[in-house]
Coordinates of C-alpha atoms in Angstrom, one line a residue:
M228 CA 293.4 53.0 113.1
R229 CA 294.6 56.4 112.1
A230 CA 293.4 59.2 109.9
S231 CA 296.2 61.2 108.4
R232 CA 297.5 64.7 108.0
K233 CA 300.1 65.4 105.5
A234 CA 302.8 67.1 107.5
A235 CA 306.5 67.8 107.2
C236 CA 308.8 67.7 110.2
A237 CA 311.4 69.7 112.1
G238 CA 315.1 69.0 112.4
A239 CA 318.5 70.2 112.8
A240 CA 319.4 69.7 109.1
L241 CA 316.7 72.1 108.2
A242 CA 318.0 74.9 110.6
A243 CA 321.5 74.6 109.2
A244 CA 320.4 74.9 105.6
L245 CA 318.0 77.8 105.8
V246 CA 319.2 81.1 104.4
G247 CA 317.6 84.4 105.3
L248 CA 315.6 83.0 108.1
V249 CA 316.1 83.2 111.9
V250 CA 315.1 79.8 112.9
P251 CA 313.0 79.4 116.1
S252 CA 314.8 77.4 118.8
S253 CA 312.0 74.8 118.7
I254 CA 312.9 73.8 115.2
V255 CA 316.6 73.3 115.9
S256 CA 316.1 70.4 118.4
A257 CA 315.5 67.1 116.7
A258 CA 314.7 63.8 118.4
P259 CA 317.6 61.5 119.3
K260 CA 318.1 58.8 116.6
L261 CA 317.2 55.2 117.4
S262 CA 320.8 54.1 117.2
N263 CA 320.1 51.3 119.7
A264 CA 316.7 50.3 118.5
S265 CA 316.8 46.9 120.2
S266 CA 317.6 48.4 123.6
P267 CA 314.8 48.1 126.1
S268 CA 315.9 51.4 127.7
I269 CA 314.3 53.4 124.9
P270 CA 311.0 54.7 126.4
G271 CA 307.9 53.4 124.6
Q272 CA 309.7 50.9 122.4
Y273 CA 308.5 47.2 121.9
G274 CA 310.8 44.5 120.7
S275 CA 313.7 44.8 118.2
L276 CA 314.2 46.2 114.7
P277 CA 315.3 43.8 111.9
A278 CA 319.1 43.5 111.8
Y279 CA 321.0 45.4 109.1
N280 CA 322.6 43.2 106.4
S281 CA 323.9 44.9 103.2
N282 CA 323.9 41.7 101.2
A283 CA 320.8 42.6 99.2
S284 CA 319.1 40.6 96.5
N285 CA 316.9 42.1 93.7
G286 CA 313.5 40.9 92.6
G287 CA 310.9 38.9 94.3
T288 CA 307.5 39.8 95.8
L289 CA 307.0 41.4 99.1
T290 CA 303.6 40.5 100.6
T291 CA 302.2 43.0 103.1
A292 CA 299.0 43.2 105.1
Y293 CA 296.7 46.2 105.6
P294 CA 295.0 46.6 109.0
P295 CA 291.6 45.0 108.8
G296 CA 288.9 47.3 107.3
A297 CA 291.5 50.0 106.4
A298 CA 292.5 49.2 102.8
P299 CA 292.9 52.3 100.6
T300 CA 289.9 53.7 98.7
W301 CA 291.4 56.7 96.9
I302 CA 294.5 56.9 94.6
F303 CA 294.4 60.6 93.4
P304 CA 296.7 62.6 95.7
I305 CA 294.1 65.3 96.2
T306 CA 292.4 63.3 98.9
P307 CA 288.8 64.1 100.2
A308 CA 288.3 64.3 104.0
A309 CA 286.1 61.1 103.7
N310 CA 289.1 59.1 102.4
L311 CA 291.8 60.8 104.3
S312 CA 293.8 58.1 106.1
V313 CA 297.4 57.0 106.4
Y314 CA 296.4 53.9 104.4
D315 CA 295.4 56.1 101.4
N316 CA 298.1 58.8 101.8
D317 CA 301.1 57.3 103.3
D318 CA 300.8 53.6 102.4
F319 CA 299.3 53.8 99.0
E320 CA 299.6 57.2 97.2
N321 CA 303.1 58.0 98.5
Y322 CA 304.4 54.8 96.8
S323 CA 303.7 56.5 93.5
W324 CA 303.7 60.2 94.1
R325 CA 306.3 61.7 96.4
P326 CA 305.7 64.7 98.6
L327 CA 308.0 67.6 97.9
F328 CA 309.6 67.1 101.4
W329 CA 310.0 63.6 102.7
S330 CA 309.4 63.0 106.4
P331 CA 309.9 61.7 109.0
D332 CA 313.5 60.6 109.1
G333 CA 313.0 57.2 110.7
Y334 CA 311.0 58.0 113.9
S335 CA 312.8 61.4 114.3
P336 CA 310.9 64.6 113.7
A337 CA 313.1 65.7 110.8
I338 CA 312.8 66.2 107.0
D339 CA 315.0 63.7 105.3
Y340 CA 316.4 66.0 102.5
S341 CA 318.3 63.1 101.1
Q342 CA 314.9 61.7 99.9
S343 CA 313.2 65.0 99.3
I344 CA 312.4 66.3 95.7
A345 CA 313.4 69.8 97.0
K346 CA 316.2 71.4 98.8
P347 CA 315.5 73.2 102.1
P348 CA 313.2 76.1 101.5
V349 CA 314.3 79.7 102.0
L350 CA 312.0 82.2 103.9
T351 CA 312.3 85.9 103.3
N352 CA 310.2 89.0 103.5
D353 CA 309.1 88.5 107.1
N354 CA 308.2 84.9 106.3
K355 CA 305.9 86.0 103.5
T356 CA 308.0 84.7 100.7
V357 CA 309.2 81.1 100.2
T358 CA 311.6 80.1 97.6
I359 CA 311.8 76.4 96.8
T360 CA 314.6 74.9 94.6
L361 CA 314.0 71.4 93.3
N362 CA 316.8 68.9 93.2
S363 CA 317.9 67.9 89.7
G364 CA 317.5 64.4 88.4
W365 CA 314.0 63.5 89.6
K366 CA 311.9 62.2 86.6
W367 CA 308.5 60.9 86.0
S368 CA 308.1 57.3 84.8
D369 CA 307.4 58.6 81.3
G370 CA 310.8 60.1 81.2
Q371 CA 309.8 63.7 81.7
P372 CA 311.6 65.7 84.4
V373 CA 309.8 66.7 87.6
T374 CA 309.7 70.4 87.3
S375 CA 308.3 73.5 89.1
D376 CA 305.4 73.4 86.7
D377 CA 304.3 70.1 88.5
V378 CA 304.2 72.0 91.9
L379 CA 302.2 74.8 90.3
F380 CA 299.9 72.1 88.8
D381 CA 299.3 70.7 92.3
Y382 CA 298.5 74.2 93.6
W383 CA 295.8 74.7 90.9
L384 CA 294.3 71.4 91.6
W385 CA 294.0 72.3 95.3
R386 CA 292.3 75.6 94.3
G387 CA 289.9 73.9 92.0
A388 CA 289.1 71.1 94.4
V389 CA 288.3 73.3 97.4
K390 CA 286.5 75.9 95.4
L391 CA 284.0 73.1 94.4
S392 CA 283.8 71.8 98.0
P393 CA 286.1 72.3 101.1
A394 CA 285.6 68.5 101.7
N395 CA 287.4 67.7 98.5
E396 CA 290.8 68.0 100.2
G397 CA 291.0 66.7 103.8
D398 CA 294.1 68.8 104.6
Y399 CA 292.3 72.1 103.7
T400 CA 291.3 74.7 106.2
P401 CA 289.5 77.9 104.7
G402 CA 291.9 80.8 104.8
L403 CA 295.1 78.8 104.7
Y404 CA 296.7 77.0 101.7
P405 CA 295.9 77.7 98.9
D406 CA 293.6 80.6 99.9
N407 CA 296.6 82.4 101.5
V408 CA 298.8 82.3 98.4
T409 CA 298.9 85.7 96.7
S410 CA 301.1 84.5 93.9
I411 CA 303.0 81.3 92.9
T412 CA 305.4 81.4 90.1
A413 CA 308.0 79.2 88.4
P414 CA 310.9 81.4 87.3
N415 CA 312.6 78.4 85.8
P416 CA 312.0 74.6 85.8
T417 CA 313.7 74.1 89.2
T418 CA 312.4 77.1 91.2
V419 CA 309.1 77.8 92.8
V420 CA 308.4 81.2 94.5
I421 CA 305.3 81.4 96.7
N422 CA 304.1 84.7 98.2
F423 CA 301.8 84.4 101.2
N424 CA 299.3 87.1 102.3
R425 CA 300.8 87.6 105.7
T426 CA 303.5 86.7 108.1
Y427 CA 303.3 83.2 109.5
N428 CA 304.8 81.3 112.4
A429 CA 308.0 79.9 110.8
D430 CA 307.4 76.5 112.2
F431 CA 303.9 76.4 111.0
L432 CA 304.8 77.6 107.5
L433 CA 307.7 75.2 107.1
L434 CA 306.1 72.1 108.7
E435 CA 302.5 72.5 107.8
Q436 CA 301.8 74.6 104.7
L437 CA 304.8 73.4 102.7
G438 CA 304.3 69.9 103.9
V439 CA 301.1 69.4 101.8
L440 CA 303.0 70.1 98.5
V441 CA 303.1 67.1 96.1
P442 CA 304.3 67.6 92.6
L443 CA 301.9 66.0 90.1
P444 CA 302.5 65.1 86.4
A445 CA 301.1 68.1 84.6
Q446 CA 302.3 66.8 81.2
A447 CA 299.9 63.7 81.7
W448 CA 297.1 64.9 84.0
A449 CA 296.3 68.5 83.0
E450 CA 293.2 67.5 80.9
T451 CA 289.5 67.7 81.4
S452 CA 288.7 64.3 79.7
A453 CA 290.5 61.3 78.6
S454 CA 290.5 62.5 75.0
G455 CA 291.0 66.2 75.8
P456 CA 294.2 68.2 75.1
I457 CA 296.8 68.8 77.8
I458 CA 296.4 72.3 79.2
P459 CA 299.8 74.2 79.7
V460 CA 300.4 75.1 83.2
D461 CA 300.8 78.8 82.3
Q462 CA 297.2 78.7 81.1
L463 CA 295.7 77.3 84.2
N464 CA 293.0 79.3 85.9
L465 CA 290.3 78.6 88.5
S466 CA 287.8 77.5 85.9
N467 CA 289.9 74.9 84.0
S468 CA 291.5 73.7 87.2
E469 CA 288.0 72.9 88.5
A470 CA 287.3 71.0 85.3
I471 CA 290.6 69.0 85.6
Y472 CA 289.9 68.2 89.2
K473 CA 286.5 66.9 88.4
F474 CA 287.9 64.6 85.7
L475 CA 290.7 63.2 87.9
A476 CA 288.4 62.8 90.9
A477 CA 285.9 60.9 88.8
Q478 CA 288.8 58.6 87.7
S479 CA 289.9 58.1 91.2
A480 CA 286.3 57.2 92.3
D481 CA 286.3 54.4 89.7
L482 CA 288.1 51.8 91.8
K483 CA 287.8 49.0 89.3
T484 CA 290.0 50.8 86.8
Y485 CA 292.9 51.6 89.1
G486 CA 295.1 48.9 87.5
T487 CA 294.3 49.8 83.9
N488 CA 293.9 53.5 83.9
P489 CA 297.0 55.1 82.2
L490 CA 296.7 58.1 84.4
W491 CA 297.9 56.2 87.5
Q492 CA 300.9 54.8 85.6
V493 CA 302.7 58.2 85.4
V494 CA 304.6 58.3 88.8
D495 CA 307.7 59.6 90.3
G496 CA 307.7 57.2 93.3
P497 CA 309.3 53.7 93.5
Y498 CA 306.2 51.8 92.7
K499 CA 303.0 52.0 90.6
I500 CA 299.6 50.3 90.7
S501 CA 299.2 47.1 88.7
S502 CA 295.9 45.7 90.0
Y503 CA 293.3 46.6 92.6
D504 CA 290.4 44.7 94.0
P505 CA 287.5 47.1 94.5
A506 CA 285.7 44.7 96.8
T507 CA 288.5 44.5 99.4
G508 CA 291.1 47.2 98.5
A509 CA 293.8 44.6 98.1
N510 CA 296.3 45.6 95.4
T511 CA 299.5 44.9 93.7
M512 CA 302.2 47.5 93.1
V513 CA 305.0 46.9 90.7
I514 CA 308.5 48.5 90.5
N515 CA 308.9 51.7 88.7
T516 CA 312.0 50.8 86.8
A517 CA 312.5 54.5 86.0
Y518 CA 312.6 55.6 89.6
T519 CA 315.2 58.4 90.1
G520 CA 315.0 58.7 93.9
P521 CA 318.0 57.9 96.1
Y522 CA 317.1 54.4 97.1
K523 CA 316.4 52.1 94.2
P524 CA 313.7 49.5 95.0
H525 CA 314.8 45.9 95.3
F526 CA 311.4 44.2 95.4
A527 CA 309.9 43.7 91.9
Q528 CA 306.4 43.6 93.3
I529 CA 304.4 44.3 96.4
D530 CA 301.2 42.4 97.1
Q531 CA 299.2 44.3 99.6
L532 CA 296.5 42.1 101.2
A533 CA 293.3 43.0 102.9
F534 CA 291.8 41.1 105.9
T535 CA 288.5 41.2 107.7
S536 CA 290.1 40.6 111.1
Y537 CA 293.4 40.7 112.9
T538 CA 293.0 37.1 113.7
A539 CA 293.0 36.2 110.0
E540 CA 295.9 38.5 109.4
F541 CA 298.0 37.1 112.2
D542 CA 297.3 33.5 111.2
Q543 CA 298.8 34.4 107.8
L544 CA 301.9 35.7 109.6
L545 CA 302.2 32.5 111.6
T546 CA 302.0 30.4 108.4
G547 CA 304.6 32.6 106.7
N548 CA 302.3 33.8 104.0
V549 CA 302.8 37.5 104.9
D550 CA 306.2 39.1 104.9
F551 CA 305.3 42.3 106.7
G552 CA 302.2 43.1 108.7
P553 CA 300.8 44.7 111.8
V554 CA 300.7 42.9 115.1
D555 CA 297.6 43.6 117.2
F556 CA 297.7 43.9 121.0
S557 CA 295.6 40.8 121.3
D558 CA 298.3 38.8 119.7
L559 CA 301.2 40.0 121.8
P560 CA 301.2 36.7 123.9
Q561 CA 301.9 34.9 120.6
V562 CA 304.9 37.1 119.6
P563 CA 307.4 34.5 120.9
T564 CA 305.9 31.9 118.7
L565 CA 306.0 34.3 115.8
E566 CA 309.6 35.1 116.4
S567 CA 310.5 31.4 116.6
K568 CA 309.0 31.1 113.1
G569 CA 311.5 33.7 111.7
Y570 CA 310.1 37.1 112.3
D571 CA 311.4 40.3 113.9
V572 CA 308.8 42.3 115.8
W573 CA 309.2 46.0 116.7
G574 CA 306.9 48.9 117.6
Y575 CA 306.9 52.5 118.8
P576 CA 304.4 55.2 119.3
D577 CA 303.8 57.8 116.5
Y578 CA 303.5 61.6 116.4
G579 CA 299.8 61.7 116.8
F580 CA 297.0 61.2 119.3
Q581 CA 294.2 58.8 120.0
Y582 CA 290.8 60.2 121.1
L583 CA 287.2 59.4 121.5
L584 CA 285.3 61.9 119.3
Y585 CA 282.3 63.9 120.6
N586 CA 279.6 65.1 118.2
F587 CA 278.7 68.7 119.3
K588 CA 276.0 68.9 116.6
D589 CA 274.0 65.9 117.7
K590 CA 270.5 67.0 118.7
T591 CA 269.3 63.6 119.7
G592 CA 268.6 63.6 123.4
D593 CA 270.1 67.1 123.5
F594 CA 273.6 65.5 123.4
G595 CA 275.2 68.4 121.7
N596 CA 273.9 70.8 124.3
V597 CA 275.1 68.5 127.2
I598 CA 278.6 67.9 125.7
S599 CA 279.1 71.6 125.0
N600 CA 279.5 72.1 128.8
L601 CA 283.1 71.8 129.8
Y602 CA 282.2 70.3 133.2
V603 CA 280.6 67.3 131.4
R604 CA 283.7 66.7 129.3
Q605 CA 285.9 67.0 132.4
A606 CA 283.7 64.5 134.3
L607 CA 284.0 62.1 131.4
A608 CA 287.8 62.6 131.4
H609 CA 287.9 61.6 135.1
L610 CA 286.4 58.2 134.1
E611 CA 289.4 57.0 132.1
D612 CA 292.3 55.3 133.8
E613 CA 295.1 55.5 131.3
Q614 CA 297.7 53.9 133.5
A615 CA 295.6 50.9 134.1
L616 CA 294.8 50.5 130.4
I617 CA 298.5 50.7 129.6
K618 CA 299.5 48.1 132.1
S619 CA 296.6 45.7 131.5
R620 CA 297.5 42.5 129.6
G621 CA 294.1 42.6 128.1
V622 CA 294.6 46.0 126.6
F623 CA 298.1 47.4 125.8
D624 CA 300.3 45.1 127.8
G625 CA 302.7 47.9 128.5
A626 CA 303.2 48.8 124.8
A627 CA 301.8 52.4 124.9
G628 CA 302.5 55.8 126.5
E629 CA 300.3 58.1 128.6
A630 CA 298.9 60.9 126.5
Y631 CA 296.4 63.5 127.7
G632 CA 296.3 65.9 124.8
P633 CA 297.1 66.3 121.1
A634 CA 301.0 66.6 121.5
P635 CA 302.9 63.4 122.5
G636 CA 305.4 63.0 125.3
I637 CA 306.7 59.9 123.5
P638 CA 308.2 60.1 120.9
Y639 CA 310.1 63.1 121.8
S640 CA 309.0 66.3 120.1
P641 CA 310.4 69.8 120.5
F642 CA 306.8 71.1 120.3
S643 CA 305.3 69.1 123.1
P644 CA 304.4 70.8 126.4
S645 CA 306.6 69.9 129.3
D646 CA 303.7 68.3 131.1
A647 CA 302.4 66.3 128.0
T648 CA 302.3 63.1 130.2
K649 CA 300.6 64.6 133.2
D650 CA 297.0 63.8 133.5
P651 CA 294.9 67.1 134.0
Y652 CA 291.9 65.0 135.1
P653 CA 293.2 62.1 137.1
F654 CA 291.0 59.0 137.3
S655 CA 288.4 59.2 139.9
V656 CA 284.8 57.9 139.6
S657 CA 283.8 59.8 142.7
T658 CA 285.2 63.1 141.4
A659 CA 283.3 62.6 138.1
A660 CA 280.1 62.0 140.0
D661 CA 280.6 65.0 142.3
I662 CA 281.0 67.2 139.3
L663 CA 277.8 66.2 137.8
K664 CA 275.9 66.5 141.1
S665 CA 277.2 70.0 141.7
H666 CA 275.8 71.0 138.3
G667 CA 272.2 69.9 138.8
W668 CA 272.3 66.2 137.8
H669 CA 270.7 63.4 139.8
V670 CA 273.4 60.7 139.7
V671 CA 272.0 57.1 139.8
P672 CA 274.8 54.6 140.0
N673 CA 274.1 51.7 137.6
G674 CA 270.9 53.5 136.7
T675 CA 270.3 56.6 134.5
T676 CA 271.6 60.0 135.5
T677 CA 269.2 62.8 134.6
C678 CA 269.1 66.6 134.8
V679 CA 267.0 67.8 137.7
K680 CA 268.1 71.5 137.8
P681 CA 267.8 73.0 134.3
G682 CA 269.2 76.4 133.9
T683 CA 272.4 78.4 133.4
A684 CA 273.4 79.1 137.0
Q685 CA 276.7 77.5 138.2
N686 CA 274.8 74.8 140.0
E687 CA 272.5 74.0 137.1
C688 CA 272.7 71.7 134.1
G689 CA 273.5 74.4 131.5
P690 CA 272.0 76.2 128.5
N691 CA 269.3 74.4 126.5
I692 CA 269.3 71.3 128.6
P693 CA 265.7 70.5 129.6
K694 CA 264.7 69.0 132.9
G695 CA 264.7 65.2 132.7
T696 CA 267.4 65.0 130.0
K697 CA 269.1 61.6 130.3
M698 CA 272.8 60.7 130.1
D699 CA 272.0 57.9 127.6
W700 CA 274.0 58.0 124.4
N701 CA 275.4 55.9 121.6
L702 CA 279.1 55.3 121.0
F703 CA 280.4 53.9 117.6
Y704 CA 283.8 52.4 117.5
A705 CA 286.1 50.8 114.9
N706 CA 285.7 47.1 114.8
Q707 CA 289.5 46.7 114.2
P708 CA 291.8 46.6 116.1
P709 CA 290.1 44.8 118.9
V710 CA 291.8 47.1 121.5
T711 CA 289.7 50.0 120.4
G712 CA 286.5 48.2 121.4
T713 CA 288.2 47.0 124.6
I714 CA 289.0 50.6 125.6
D715 CA 285.5 51.7 124.9
E716 CA 283.9 48.8 126.7
V717 CA 286.0 49.7 129.8
F718 CA 285.0 53.3 129.5
A719 CA 281.3 52.4 129.1
S720 CA 281.5 50.1 132.2
T721 CA 283.1 52.8 134.2
A722 CA 280.6 55.5 133.1
K723 CA 277.7 53.1 134.1
Q724 CA 278.9 53.4 137.7
I725 CA 277.6 57.0 137.7
G726 CA 274.5 56.4 135.7
I727 CA 275.9 57.3 132.2
N728 CA 274.6 54.7 129.7
L729 CA 276.6 54.2 126.5
T730 CA 275.3 51.9 123.8
L731 CA 278.2 50.6 121.8
S732 CA 278.2 49.7 118.2
A733 CA 281.1 48.5 116.0
K734 CA 281.7 49.8 112.5
T735 CA 284.5 49.7 110.0
F736 CA 287.2 52.4 110.2
N737 CA 286.4 53.7 106.7
Y738 CA 282.7 54.0 107.6
L739 CA 283.5 56.0 110.8
I740 CA 285.8 58.6 109.1
S741 CA 283.5 58.9 106.1
D742 CA 279.9 58.7 107.4
L743 CA 280.2 59.8 111.1
N744 CA 281.8 63.1 110.1
D745 CA 280.0 66.5 110.5
V746 CA 282.2 67.9 107.7
S747 CA 281.8 65.2 105.0
S748 CA 278.4 63.8 106.0
P749 CA 276.3 66.5 107.8
K750 CA 273.1 64.5 107.0
N751 CA 274.2 62.2 109.8
D752 CA 274.8 64.8 112.4
N753 CA 271.9 63.5 114.6
D754 CA 272.8 59.9 114.3
W755 CA 275.8 59.6 116.5
A756 CA 277.0 61.0 119.9
M757 CA 280.5 59.6 120.1
S758 CA 282.8 57.9 117.7
D759 CA 286.2 56.2 118.2
F760 CA 288.0 55.6 114.9
G761 CA 291.4 55.7 116.5
G762 CA 293.1 59.1 116.0
F763 CA 295.5 61.0 113.9
T764 CA 299.1 60.4 112.7
G765 CA 301.7 62.4 110.8
Y766 CA 301.3 65.1 113.4
I767 CA 304.8 66.7 113.8
Y768 CA 303.9 70.4 114.3
P769 CA 301.0 69.7 116.7
T770 CA 298.6 72.4 116.0
T771 CA 295.1 71.1 115.9
N772 CA 294.0 73.6 113.2
E773 CA 292.3 71.1 110.8
I774 CA 290.8 69.1 113.7
F775 CA 289.5 71.4 116.5
N776 CA 289.4 74.8 114.7
T777 CA 285.7 75.6 114.1
T778 CA 286.4 75.7 110.3
G779 CA 288.7 72.7 110.3
S780 CA 288.5 70.3 107.4
F781 CA 288.5 67.4 109.8
N782 CA 286.6 68.9 112.6
A783 CA 284.4 65.8 112.4
G784 CA 282.6 66.5 115.7
G785 CA 281.8 70.2 115.1
F786 CA 283.8 71.5 118.1
N787 CA 283.5 75.3 118.4
N788 CA 285.5 77.1 121.0
S789 CA 286.7 80.7 120.6
L790 CA 289.6 80.3 123.1
V791 CA 290.9 77.3 121.2
N792 CA 290.4 79.1 117.9
Q793 CA 292.6 82.0 119.2
A794 CA 295.3 79.7 120.5
I795 CA 295.3 77.9 117.1
N796 CA 295.5 81.3 115.5
N797 CA 298.5 82.1 117.6
S798 CA 300.2 78.9 116.6
I799 CA 299.7 79.8 112.9
Y800 CA 300.5 83.5 112.9
S801 CA 302.4 84.3 116.1
L802 CA 306.2 84.5 115.9
N803 CA 306.3 83.0 119.4
S804 CA 307.9 79.5 118.9
N805 CA 306.1 78.3 122.1
A806 CA 302.7 79.2 120.9
V807 CA 301.8 75.7 119.8
K808 CA 302.7 74.4 123.3
A809 CA 300.2 76.9 124.8
E810 CA 297.6 75.7 122.3
D811 CA 298.1 72.0 123.1
D812 CA 297.8 72.8 126.9
L813 CA 294.5 74.6 126.3
V814 CA 293.1 71.8 124.1
S815 CA 294.1 69.3 126.8
H816 CA 292.1 71.4 129.3
E817 CA 289.1 71.9 127.0
Q818 CA 288.7 68.2 126.2
P819 CA 287.1 68.4 122.7
G820 CA 287.4 64.6 122.8
L821 CA 288.4 62.0 125.3
F822 CA 292.1 61.6 124.9
Q823 CA 293.5 58.0 125.2
P824 CA 296.8 56.3 125.6
E825 CA 299.1 56.6 122.6
P826 CA 299.8 53.0 121.5
D827 CA 302.8 51.4 120.0
Y828 CA 302.5 50.7 116.3
I829 CA 303.8 47.1 116.2
Y830 CA 304.9 45.3 113.1
A831 CA 306.5 42.0 112.1
W832 CA 309.0 41.5 109.3
K833 CA 310.3 38.1 108.1
S834 CA 313.9 37.7 109.4
D835 CA 315.2 37.4 105.8
I836 CA 314.2 41.0 105.2
S837 CA 316.8 43.7 105.9
G838 CA 317.1 47.4 105.1
I839 CA 318.0 50.8 106.2
P840 CA 317.1 51.1 109.9
A841 CA 315.3 54.5 109.3
G842 CA 313.2 52.8 106.7
F843 CA 311.9 50.3 109.3
E844 CA 311.5 53.0 112.0
E845 CA 309.2 55.0 109.7
A846 CA 306.6 52.2 109.9
S847 CA 305.9 53.3 113.5
Q848 CA 304.9 56.6 112.0
E849 CA 302.4 54.8 109.7
Q850 CA 304.7 55.5 106.7
Y851 CA 306.2 52.6 104.8
A852 CA 309.3 52.8 102.7
P853 CA 309.7 49.3 101.1
E854 CA 312.2 50.7 98.6
E855 CA 314.5 50.8 101.6
W856 CA 314.1 47.1 102.4
W857 CA 315.3 44.0 100.6
Y858 CA 315.6 40.3 100.9
V859 CA 319.0 39.1 102.1
K860 CA 320.8 36.8 99.7

């Protein structure tokens, strides 16, 4: 399961098109295209992509499956941290409201300008000024053009939302967008000029700050009530934008009206909501016949089904009742059977990371004080054997890559450190035990390890850890997919060998990202020590600003480290194109969570479905583009 960060991506096309900007070398190098997607020589790949067949038919219903427990719960594209997941953003909202810059391009870390609403942005004034020109021809489903006013409307909604509460927008970090905008203007209907308050790292500015821009229909949504007047964009201010946000957020919270609320029918994407089941999140999207994007959708309707387990979902694949859906690792032995029934199966890792989240604010059993010591986190890191997990048939069966920090080694990224696949804390139970012993803990294999030397000296347990403190903690994990529980069970079993007792409890993905989150649910700070909801996706420029910065909007575990904050600061503001690599190296060393193997995201398509290869490849990045698929005649 993955949470999401809206992010654009780097690529050679961007470098060639930028005027007035000296492009950092890191942004020029794009990943190699998956031109031979069925070749087993491509590192990290599983299976083969569907074959390309241009003989497309129009109409019909595409039936898709959400991962169990992860159906969308929010439709309004200002998404609170408690709802921020790829299943809300990339697999639901993006069907109807397109981001200004479309990414990735297949699995490659590049903006696909052929599908973007805007042309490549131009940076001037020492990267303080950004000029964005919208492509002509994009229209809303009500016939109105997509204009610069719609970008300004999105900006004002952000301002109103985060002024009311920082948790109202999961991609928000105090001090950054929109706080850092000194002015935003629309000189004409196709131009937006944004002035920022200081110079930013060009990669960060292009790939992070501009990546959150989503034009929204001002002509239909700029109202404070269903019967209220539409407020012109040039009259928007903080007060009325707060009121508009409150109205739209209240409508989005009313799940039962998704299919009937006229607000959600005004879209610029290829599909719009037709029905929604508030009990399960299952929904039906219908074609936006007025879609003006480059790839006209072929399917007349998309039925998106919700399941309670991967077993139930895979059974529906085997019976042919689902056209497209995820394949869990536990079902890999049955892939040959699935292929014999007429499916193509393919997977690849995404630009994100998996990790077990530590709660630094949990006072129960002094866990927060214990985990705040780097030596404890290092000892825990020595207890995970990534190579064994990847090779194991009961876990990943080879369909994953080693990953020891927030930047991937696979897929290729120009921002990943050169040692991204080198384990800084190699698996060793004895090393983990020795670390604890050397810091004042009495290690009792298969018993309970306790602090016997309280204090702050180098050979003592650490600040605010009383004598007798036990290494006895809870660990919540996502009940789907099963591999998450398997990884955590293995970790708990290994930890028990040196007297660390972990009590495991399975919860839904949506519960974990909403309720076990120090940002969105501080009332639960003392209820959990560790949580494993999966990780993050859409992570092309791999700064951990929102996640491990002390003030990060998704710093769900309350991590607070001045060195990491400074490294993040350098990634954002330094002109050094390698700053983000240094940040990721430091984060890997500091272990704010237990980093885990980066799994392939494996999907099955019925073999009578074809499409543009990049449109299939994007599924591995948890972004679906069904307008680029079709049934073969």
